[in-house]
Coordinates of N, CA and C in Angstrom, one line a residue:
M1 N 6.3 -24.1 -0.7 CA 7.1 -22.9 -1.1 C 6.4 -21.6 -0.7
H2 N 5.1 -21.5 -0.9 CA 4.4 -20.3 -0.6 C 4.3 -20.1 0.9
N3 N 4.1 -21.1 1.7 CA 4.1 -21.0 3.1 C 5.4 -20.5 3.7
R4 N 6.5 -21.1 3.1 CA 7.8 -20.7 3.5 C 8.1 -19.2 3.2
H5 N 7.6 -18.8 2.1 CA 7.8 -17.4 1.7 C 7.0 -16.5 2.7
I6 N 5.8 -16.8 3.0 CA 5.0 -16.0 4.0 C 5.7 -16.0 5.4
K7 N 6.2 -17.2 5.8 CA 6.8 -17.2 7.1 C 8.1 -16.3 7.1
M8 N 8.8 -16.3 6.0 CA 10.0 -15.5 5.9 C 9.6 -14.0 6.0
Q9 N 8.5 -13.6 5.4 CA 8.1 -12.2 5.4 C 7.7 -11.8 6.8
Y10 N 7.0 -12.7 7.5 CA 6.6 -12.4 8.9 C 7.8 -12.3 9.8
A11 N 8.7 -13.2 9.6 CA 10.0 -13.2 10.4 C 10.8 -11.9 10.2
T12 N 10.8 -11.5 8.9 CA 11.5 -10.2 8.6 C 10.8 -9.0 9.3
V13 N 9.5 -9.0 9.3 CA 8.7 -7.9 9.9 C 9.0 -7.9 11.4
I14 N 8.9 -9.1 12.0 CA 9.2 -9.2 13.5 C 10.6 -8.8 13.8
A15 N 11.5 -9.2 13.0 CA 12.9 -8.8 13.3 C 13.1 -7.3 13.1
V16 N 12.5 -6.7 12.2 CA 12.6 -5.3 12.0 C 12.0 -4.6 13.2
F17 N 10.8 -5.0 13.7 CA 10.2 -4.4 14.8 C 11.1 -4.6 16.1
L18 N 11.6 -5.7 16.3 CA 12.5 -5.9 17.5 C 13.8 -5.1 17.4
L19 N 14.4 -5.0 16.2 CA 15.6 -4.1 16.1 C 15.2 -2.7 16.3
L20 N 14.1 -2.2 15.8 CA 13.7 -0.8 16.0 C 13.4 -0.6 17.4
S21 N 12.8 -1.6 18.1 CA 12.4 -1.4 19.5 C 13.7 -1.3 20.4
A22 N 14.7 -2.1 20.1 CA 15.9 -2.1 20.8 C 16.6 -0.7 20.6
F23 N 16.6 -0.3 19.3 CA 17.2 1.0 19.0 C 16.5 2.1 19.7
S24 N 15.2 2.0 19.8 CA 14.4 3.1 20.4 C 14.7 3.3 21.9
I25 N 15.1 2.2 22.6 CA 15.5 2.3 24.0 C 16.7 3.2 24.1
F26 N 17.7 2.9 23.3 CA 18.9 3.7 23.4 C 18.7 5.1 22.8
A27 N 18.0 5.2 21.7 CA 17.8 6.5 21.0 C 17.0 7.5 21.9
S28 N 15.9 6.9 22.5 CA 15.1 7.8 23.4 C 15.9 8.3 24.6
T29 N 16.7 7.4 25.1 CA 17.6 7.8 26.3 C 18.5 9.0 25.9
A30 N 19.2 8.8 24.7 CA 20.1 9.8 24.3 C 19.4 11.1 24.0
I31 N 18.3 11.0 23.3 CA 17.6 12.3 23.0 C 17.0 12.9 24.2
H32 N 16.4 12.1 25.1 CA 15.9 12.7 26.4 C 17.0 13.4 27.2
R33 N 18.1 12.8 27.3 CA 19.2 13.4 28.1 C 19.7 14.7 27.3
F34 N 19.7 14.7 26.0 CA 20.1 15.8 25.3 C 19.1 17.0 25.4
L35 N 17.8 16.6 25.3 CA 16.8 17.7 25.4 C 16.6 18.2 26.8
S36 N 16.9 17.4 27.8 CA 16.8 17.8 29.2 C 18.1 18.5 29.6
R37 N 19.0 18.7 28.7 CA 20.3 19.3 28.9 C 21.2 18.6 30.0
A38 N 21.0 17.4 30.2 CA 21.8 16.6 31.1 C 23.2 16.3 30.4
D39 N 23.1 16.1 29.1 CA 24.3 15.8 28.3 C 24.4 16.8 27.1
R40 N 25.6 17.2 26.8 CA 25.8 18.1 25.6 C 26.0 17.2 24.4
V41 N 26.6 16.0 24.6 CA 26.9 15.1 23.4 C 26.3 13.8 23.8
P42 N 25.5 13.2 22.9 CA 24.9 11.9 23.1 C 26.0 10.8 23.3
Q43 N 25.8 9.9 24.2 CA 26.8 8.9 24.4 C 26.1 7.5 24.7
Y44 N 26.9 6.5 24.9 CA 26.4 5.2 25.1 C 25.9 5.1 26.6
Y45 N 24.7 4.6 26.8 CA 24.2 4.4 28.2 C 23.9 2.9 28.4
P46 N 24.2 2.4 29.5 CA 23.9 0.9 29.8 C 22.4 0.7 29.7
I47 N 22.1 -0.5 29.3 CA 20.7 -0.9 29.1 C 19.9 -0.8 30.4
K48 N 20.5 -1.1 31.5 CA 19.8 -1.0 32.8 C 19.5 0.4 33.1
Y49 N 20.4 1.3 32.8 CA 20.1 2.8 33.0 C 19.0 3.2 32.1
C50 N 19.0 2.8 30.9 CA 18.0 3.2 29.9 C 16.6 2.8 30.4
I51 N 16.4 1.5 30.7 CA 15.1 1.0 31.1 C 14.7 1.6 32.4
N52 N 15.6 1.8 33.4 CA 15.2 2.5 34.6 C 14.7 3.9 34.4
S53 N 15.4 4.6 33.5 CA 15.0 6.0 33.1 C 13.6 6.0 32.5
I54 N 13.3 5.0 31.6 CA 12.0 4.9 30.9 C 10.9 4.7 31.9
L55 N 11.2 3.8 32.9 CA 10.2 3.5 33.9 C 9.9 4.6 34.9
T56 N 10.9 5.4 35.2 CA 10.8 6.4 36.2 C 10.5 7.9 35.7
V57 N 10.9 8.2 34.5 CA 10.8 9.6 34.0 C 9.6 9.6 33.0
E58 N 8.6 10.4 33.3 CA 7.4 10.4 32.4 C 7.7 10.9 31.0
K59 N 8.5 12.0 30.9 CA 8.8 12.5 29.6 C 9.6 11.6 28.7
H60 N 10.5 10.9 29.4 CA 11.3 9.9 28.7 C 10.5 8.7 28.2
R61 N 9.5 8.3 29.1 CA 8.6 7.2 28.7 C 7.8 7.6 27.5
L62 N 7.3 8.9 27.4 CA 6.5 9.3 26.3 C 7.3 9.4 25.0
L63 N 8.6 9.8 25.1 CA 9.5 9.8 24.0 C 9.7 8.4 23.5
F64 N 9.9 7.5 24.5 CA 10.2 6.1 24.1 C 8.9 5.5 23.4
L65 N 7.7 5.8 23.9 CA 6.5 5.3 23.3 C 6.3 5.9 21.9
C66 N 6.8 7.1 21.7 CA 6.7 7.7 20.3 C 7.6 6.9 19.4
F67 N 8.8 6.6 19.8 CA 9.7 5.8 19.0 C 9.2 4.4 18.8
L68 N 8.5 3.8 19.8 CA 8.0 2.5 19.6 C 6.8 2.6 18.6
G69 N 6.0 3.6 18.7 CA 4.9 3.8 17.7 C 5.4 3.9 16.3
F70 N 6.5 4.6 16.2 CA 7.1 4.8 14.8 C 7.6 3.4 14.4
A71 N 8.2 2.6 15.3 CA 8.7 1.3 14.9 C 7.5 0.4 14.5
L72 N 6.4 0.5 15.2 CA 5.2 -0.3 14.9 C 4.6 0.2 13.5
L73 N 4.6 1.5 13.2 CA 4.1 1.9 11.9 C 5.0 1.5 10.8
L74 N 6.3 1.5 11.0 CA 7.2 1.1 10.0 C 7.1 -0.4 9.7
S75 N 6.9 -1.2 10.8 CA 6.7 -2.6 10.6 C 5.4 -2.9 9.9
A76 N 4.4 -2.2 10.2 CA 3.1 -2.4 9.6 C 3.2 -2.0 8.1
A77 N 3.9 -1.0 7.8 CA 4.1 -0.6 6.4 C 4.8 -1.7 5.6
L78 N 5.8 -2.2 6.3 CA 6.6 -3.3 5.6 C 5.7 -4.5 5.4
L79 N 4.9 -4.8 6.4 CA 3.9 -6.0 6.2 C 2.9 -5.7 5.1
I80 N 2.4 -4.5 5.0 CA 1.5 -4.2 4.0 C 2.2 -4.3 2.6
S81 N 3.4 -3.8 2.5 CA 4.1 -3.9 1.2 C 4.4 -5.3 0.8
Y82 N 4.4 -6.2 1.7 CA 4.6 -7.6 1.4 C 3.3 -8.3 1.0
S83 N 2.2 -7.7 1.3 CA 0.9 -8.3 1.1 C 0.5 -8.7 -0.3
R84 N 0.9 -7.8 -1.3 CA 0.5 -8.1 -2.7 C 1.5 -7.6 -3.6
N85 N 1.9 -8.4 -4.6 CA 2.8 -7.9 -5.6 C 2.0 -7.2 -6.7
Y86 N 2.6 -6.2 -7.3 CA 2.0 -5.5 -8.4 C 1.8 -6.4 -9.6
I87 N 0.6 -6.5 -10.1 CA 0.4 -7.4 -11.3 C -0.2 -6.6 -12.4
S88 N 0.4 -6.6 -13.5 CA -0.1 -5.8 -14.7 C -0.5 -6.7 -15.8
K89 N -1.4 -6.2 -16.6 CA -1.8 -7.0 -17.8 C -0.6 -7.1 -18.8
L90 N -0.5 -8.2 -19.4 CA 0.6 -8.4 -20.3 C 0.2 -8.5 -21.8
Q91 N 1.0 -8.0 -22.7 CA 0.8 -8.0 -24.1 C 1.7 -9.1 -24.7
R92 N 1.2 -10.0 -25.5 CA 2.1 -11.0 -26.1 C 2.8 -10.4 -27.3
I93 N 4.1 -10.5 -27.3 CA 4.9 -10.0 -28.4 C 5.3 -11.2 -29.3
T94 N 5.9 -12.3 -28.7 CA 6.1 -13.5 -29.3 C 5.6 -14.6 -28.4
P95 N 5.7 -15.9 -28.8 CA 5.2 -16.9 -27.9 C 6.0 -16.9 -26.5
K96 N 7.2 -16.4 -26.5 CA 7.9 -16.5 -25.2 C 8.2 -15.1 -24.6
I97 N 7.7 -14.0 -25.3 CA 8.0 -12.7 -24.8 C 6.7 -11.9 -24.6
Y98 N 6.5 -11.4 -23.3 CA 5.4 -10.6 -22.9 C 5.9 -9.3 -22.3
T99 N 5.2 -8.2 -22.6 CA 5.5 -6.9 -22.0 C 4.3 -6.4 -21.4
P100 N 4.4 -5.5 -20.3 CA 3.3 -4.9 -19.7 C 2.6 -4.0 -20.6
V101 N 1.3 -3.9 -20.6 CA 0.5 -3.0 -21.4 C 0.6 -1.6 -20.8
A102 N 0.5 -0.6 -21.6 CA 0.5 0.8 -21.0 C -0.7 1.0 -20.2
A103 N -0.5 1.7 -19.1 CA -1.6 1.9 -18.1 C -1.6 3.3 -17.6
G104 N -2.7 3.8 -17.1 CA -2.7 5.2 -16.5 C -2.8 6.2 -17.6
Q105 N -2.3 7.4 -17.3 CA -2.4 8.5 -18.2 C -1.0 8.8 -18.8
N106 N -0.2 7.8 -19.1 CA 1.1 7.9 -19.8 C 2.1 8.8 -19.0
Q107 N 2.0 8.7 -17.6 CA 2.9 9.4 -16.8 C 4.3 8.9 -17.0
Y108 N 4.5 7.6 -17.3 CA 5.8 7.0 -17.4 C 6.0 6.5 -18.8
G109 N 5.5 7.3 -19.8 CA 5.8 7.0 -21.2 C 4.5 6.4 -21.9
S110 N 4.5 6.5 -23.2 CA 3.3 6.0 -23.9 C 3.8 5.2 -25.1
A111 N 4.9 4.5 -25.0 CA 5.4 3.7 -26.0 C 4.5 2.5 -26.3
R112 N 4.3 2.2 -27.5 CA 3.4 1.1 -27.9 C 4.1 0.3 -29.0
W113 N 3.7 -1.0 -29.1 CA 4.3 -1.8 -30.2 C 3.5 -1.4 -31.4
M114 N 4.2 -1.3 -32.5 CA 3.6 -0.9 -33.8 C 2.8 -2.1 -34.3
K115 N 1.6 -1.7 -34.9 CA 0.8 -2.8 -35.4 C 1.3 -3.1 -36.8
E116 N 1.1 -4.4 -37.2 CA 1.6 -4.9 -38.5 C 1.2 -4.0 -39.7
K117 N 0.0 -3.5 -39.7 CA -0.4 -2.7 -40.9 C 0.3 -1.3 -40.9
D118 N 0.8 -0.8 -39.8 CA 1.5 0.5 -39.7 C 3.0 0.3 -40.1
K119 N 3.5 -0.9 -40.0 CA 5.0 -1.1 -40.2 C 5.4 -0.7 -41.6
S120 N 4.5 -1.0 -42.6 CA 4.9 -0.8 -44.0 C 4.9 0.7 -44.3
K121 N 4.1 1.5 -43.5 CA 4.1 3.0 -43.7 C 5.3 3.6 -43.1
A122 N 5.8 3.1 -42.0 CA 6.9 3.7 -41.2 C 8.2 3.2 -41.7
F123 N 8.4 2.0 -42.2 CA 9.7 1.5 -42.6 C 9.6 1.0 -44.0
A124 N 10.7 1.3 -44.8 CA 10.9 0.8 -46.1 C 11.5 -0.6 -46.0
T125 N 11.1 -1.5 -46.8 CA 11.7 -2.9 -46.7 C 12.4 -3.2 -48.0
T126 N 13.5 -4.0 -47.8 CA 14.3 -4.4 -49.0 C 14.6 -5.9 -48.8
V127 N 14.4 -6.6 -49.8 CA 14.7 -8.0 -49.8 C 16.1 -8.2 -50.3
I128 N 17.0 -8.9 -49.6 CA 18.4 -9.1 -50.0 C 18.5 -10.5 -50.5
N129 N 19.0 -10.6 -51.7 CA 19.3 -11.9 -52.3 C 20.7 -12.2 -52.1
P130 N 21.0 -13.2 -51.3 CA 22.4 -13.6 -51.1 C 23.2 -14.1 -52.3
K131 N 22.4 -14.5 -53.4 CA 23.1 -15.0 -54.6 C 23.5 -13.8 -55.5
N132 N 23.1 -12.6 -55.2 CA 23.5 -11.4 -55.9 C 25.0 -11.3 -56.0
Q133 N 25.6 -10.9 -57.1 CA 27.0 -10.9 -57.3 C 27.7 -10.0 -56.3
V134 N 27.1 -8.8 -56.0 CA 27.7 -7.9 -55.1 C 27.9 -8.5 -53.7
F135 N 26.8 -9.2 -53.3 CA 26.9 -9.8 -51.9 C 27.8 -10.9 -51.9
E136 N 27.8 -11.7 -53.0 CA 28.8 -12.9 -53.0 C 30.2 -12.4 -52.9
T137 N 30.5 -11.3 -53.6 CA 31.9 -10.7 -53.6 C 32.2 -10.2 -52.2
L138 N 31.3 -9.5 -51.5 CA 31.5 -9.0 -50.2 C 31.7 -10.2 -49.2
I139 N 30.9 -11.2 -49.3 CA 31.1 -12.4 -48.4 C 32.4 -13.1 -48.6
E140 N 32.9 -13.2 -49.8 CA 34.2 -13.8 -50.1 C 35.3 -13.0 -49.6
A141 N 35.2 -11.6 -49.7 CA 36.2 -10.7 -49.2 C 36.3 -10.8 -47.7
G142 N 35.1 -10.9 -47.1 CA 35.1 -11.1 -45.6 C 35.7 -12.3 -45.1
K143 N 35.5 -13.4 -45.9 CA 36.1 -14.7 -45.5 C 37.6 -14.6 -45.7
A144 N 38.1 -14.0 -46.7 CA 39.5 -13.8 -47.0 C 40.2 -13.0 -45.9
E145 N 39.5 -11.9 -45.5 CA 40.1 -11.1 -44.4 C 40.1 -11.8 -43.1
K146 N 39.1 -12.6 -42.8 CA 39.0 -13.4 -41.6 C 40.2 -14.4 -41.5
A147 N 40.5 -15.0 -42.7 CA 41.6 -15.9 -42.7 C 42.9 -15.2 -42.5
I148 N 43.1 -14.0 -43.0 CA 44.4 -13.3 -42.8 C 44.5 -12.9 -41.3
I149 N 43.4 -12.5 -40.7 CA 43.5 -12.1 -39.3 C 43.8 -13.3 -38.4
K150 N 43.2 -14.4 -38.7 CA 43.5 -15.7 -38.0 C 45.0 -16.0 -38.1
K151 N 45.5 -15.9 -39.3 CA 46.9 -16.3 -39.6 C 47.8 -15.4 -38.8
Q152 N 47.5 -14.1 -38.7 CA 48.4 -13.1 -38.0 C 48.3 -13.4 -36.5
C153 N 47.1 -13.7 -36.0 CA 46.9 -14.0 -34.6 C 47.7 -15.2 -34.2
R154 N 47.7 -16.2 -35.0 CA 48.5 -17.5 -34.7 C 50.0 -17.2 -34.7
R155 N 50.5 -16.3 -35.6 CA 51.9 -16.0 -35.6 C 52.3 -15.3 -34.3
R156 N 51.4 -14.4 -33.8 CA 51.7 -13.7 -32.6 C 51.3 -14.5 -31.3
G157 N 50.8 -15.6 -31.5 CA 50.5 -16.5 -30.3 C 49.2 -16.1 -29.6
R158 N 48.4 -15.4 -30.2 CA 47.1 -15.0 -29.6 C 46.0 -15.9 -29.8
L159 N 46.2 -16.8 -30.8 CA 45.1 -17.7 -31.2 C 45.7 -19.1 -31.2
K160 N 45.0 -20.1 -30.5 CA 45.5 -21.4 -30.5 C 44.6 -22.2 -31.5
G161 N 45.2 -23.3 -32.1 CA 44.4 -24.2 -32.9 C 44.7 -24.1 -34.3

């Protein structure tokens, strides 16, 4: 799997370089003709004409080499960006949940998970007893309303079953 991933990255870099190289042939011709005032509007030129112009005209050749150098730099930057994924230290929140720890000088926020000892200071806690008469009444009222809603939905054909 890892080898396949690396091969795919190299193939992508090579494809990008080849596409940019092909583009630079046409782009350098269009820009050269525009700068030398041979054309007022860039247009499509046959590949044979483009290559012949690159080989015979020195200024065109230098422009093409600049484009090619840019394509090479862009491909190298792409290859370097593939070289290593960003890896940050992780903080365990639950056995299945990890979040990145804060790093740097808080440029992107300084949120932290509250420590257990600070939770009681920041939040009031209330223990709810489901056997309390108030809650039992509310639960029963909710069940009754749910039954009424189901009955009305069945009448209107919105609920099957």
